[in-house]
Amino acid sequence: MDSVHLNSESSNIHAVLFPFMSKGHTIPILHLARLLLHRHISVTVLTTPANLPFISTSLSDTASSVLSLPFPENIPDIPSGIESTDKLPSMSLFVPFANATKLMQPHFEQTLNSLPNITFLVSDGFLGWTLDSATKLGLPRLVYYGMNNYAGSISRDAVNNQLISKPISDDEPFTLTSFPWIKLTRNDFGPPFSDPEPKGPYFEFVVEAAISTSKSYGLLVNSFYDLEPKFVDYWNSHSQPKAWCIGPLCLAQELKHKSEPKPKWIDWLDRKQEQGSSVLYVAFGSQAEISEAQLHEIAVGLEKSMVNFLWVMKKKEEELGNGFEERVRERGLIVREWVDQREILGHESVKGFLSHCGWNSAVESLCAEVPILAWPMMAEQHLNARMVVEEIKVGMRVETCDGSVRGFVKWEGLEKMVRELMEGEKGKMVRKKVVEVGQAAKRAMEEGGSSWKELNELINELHGIRPLAH
């Protein structure tokens, strides 16, 4: 089968995709489903009852099958009916939630046994237990984490060379052994990884997931080779399993031009475009927990900056009070609903993104050619922020009041950097650079591009190791 030029050979391939129960982990896997379907590969997506409607709607224009597995009941501390991390009352419940998925294993295996001729399984890195099931059934497992190679490679270098434990303070820079131009701080990792002797349930969960990943067939990365060649090469010469860059996955789905009526925020952006005004998009993802004091500083900083902004907030975040929304209503819109972020970033009026640097958001911004003002909050976002700002130079960083990467951001520092991104010389430089990177991303995904070839090569390889009959 040459570069999966489809039909007779590839139509014998059946992929089962099992995303983690979190929108940020699920959406890229649904984009992957489209890439596979385009190659005439049969696709079955597994999920849970509460997540089924979102996935079924997302794939309603495709030939994929979507099946649900019962989600465990009566999990201590997890309210009944919650089947997705973005619905958790607090991210402190992440580990019990993720560990509870292990109880799905019997149903998972029963479903795999009932499906015809599976060629390979793609499951989320947080569902490490699926390796055991795949091994029992003789299926190659591919792992998806939603991280880039930069974060994985520099973390590996820092851990293996025991660099994290050396600095005296959490904010003292240290130089990476394999990447001497990169300086990090312990605060770029955060607890428990920044602790001298990491321990605890979250650390144990991550170690378990990493071991399961290392024994899997391959690692799917939502990135493209030209974006981070040094880090792809480092990973593939120092780590297992092989990383396959098959992204940016969001480009698998064309931006839909929504039918009428448009959401109110798109109407608002249309009006700004008619006025010739640029807009800053502000969103920190569905997981970050932002204090009331910090929300207040964000509001003041945006108001004082005098830029137009569209701020997507979580429903449960405090009302901003003091007449803020009324005062800024001519140039600021607050949205507390689920939005199509790509539609917003793709709007002609949006010229900057104040972002937590979750990797999906960063990739969507690159593809839309919108520069980033990085404000990392959790997980590997601090490493993503360094990549965006220091490595690929498509963004700037918010100023914290004490210089620490985890410091509090006061309104004065935010106002200054918002103005710089939207109106300053540095803003012009990163805007020019993000156009180059966005164009390169599109080329990688086009027929003959690096990500297009990489996915075909992987499928050919998997097709050659037909699974054991079961």
PDB file of C-alpha atoms in Angstrom, residues 268-278 308 330-331:
ATOM      1  CA  TRP A 268     -20.258  41.734  17.869  1.00  0.00           C
ATOM      2  CA  LEU A 269     -16.971  40.837  16.113  1.00  0.00           C
ATOM      3  CA  ASP A 270     -18.605  41.599  12.738  1.00  0.00           C
ATOM      4  CA  ARG A 271     -19.507  45.080  14.005  1.00  0.00           C
ATOM      5  CA  LYS A 272     -15.930  45.654  15.200  1.00  0.00           C
ATOM      6  CA  GLN A 273     -14.647  44.596  11.779  1.00  0.00           C
ATOM      7  CA  GLU A 274     -17.014  47.057  10.065  1.00  0.00           C
ATOM      8  CA  GLN A 275     -15.620  49.799  12.333  1.00  0.00           C
ATOM      9  CA  GLY A 276     -12.063  48.803  11.344  1.00  0.00           C
ATOM     10  CA  SER A 277     -11.305  47.871  14.976  1.00  0.00           C
ATOM     11  CA  SER A 278      -8.913  45.158  16.196  1.00  0.00           C
ATOM     12  CA  ASN A 308     -11.461  46.081  22.202  1.00  0.00           C
ATOM     13  CA  GLU A 330     -18.885  49.609  23.634  1.00  0.00           C
ATOM     14  CA  ARG A 331     -15.525  47.856  23.339  1.00  0.00           C
TER      15      ARG A 331
END
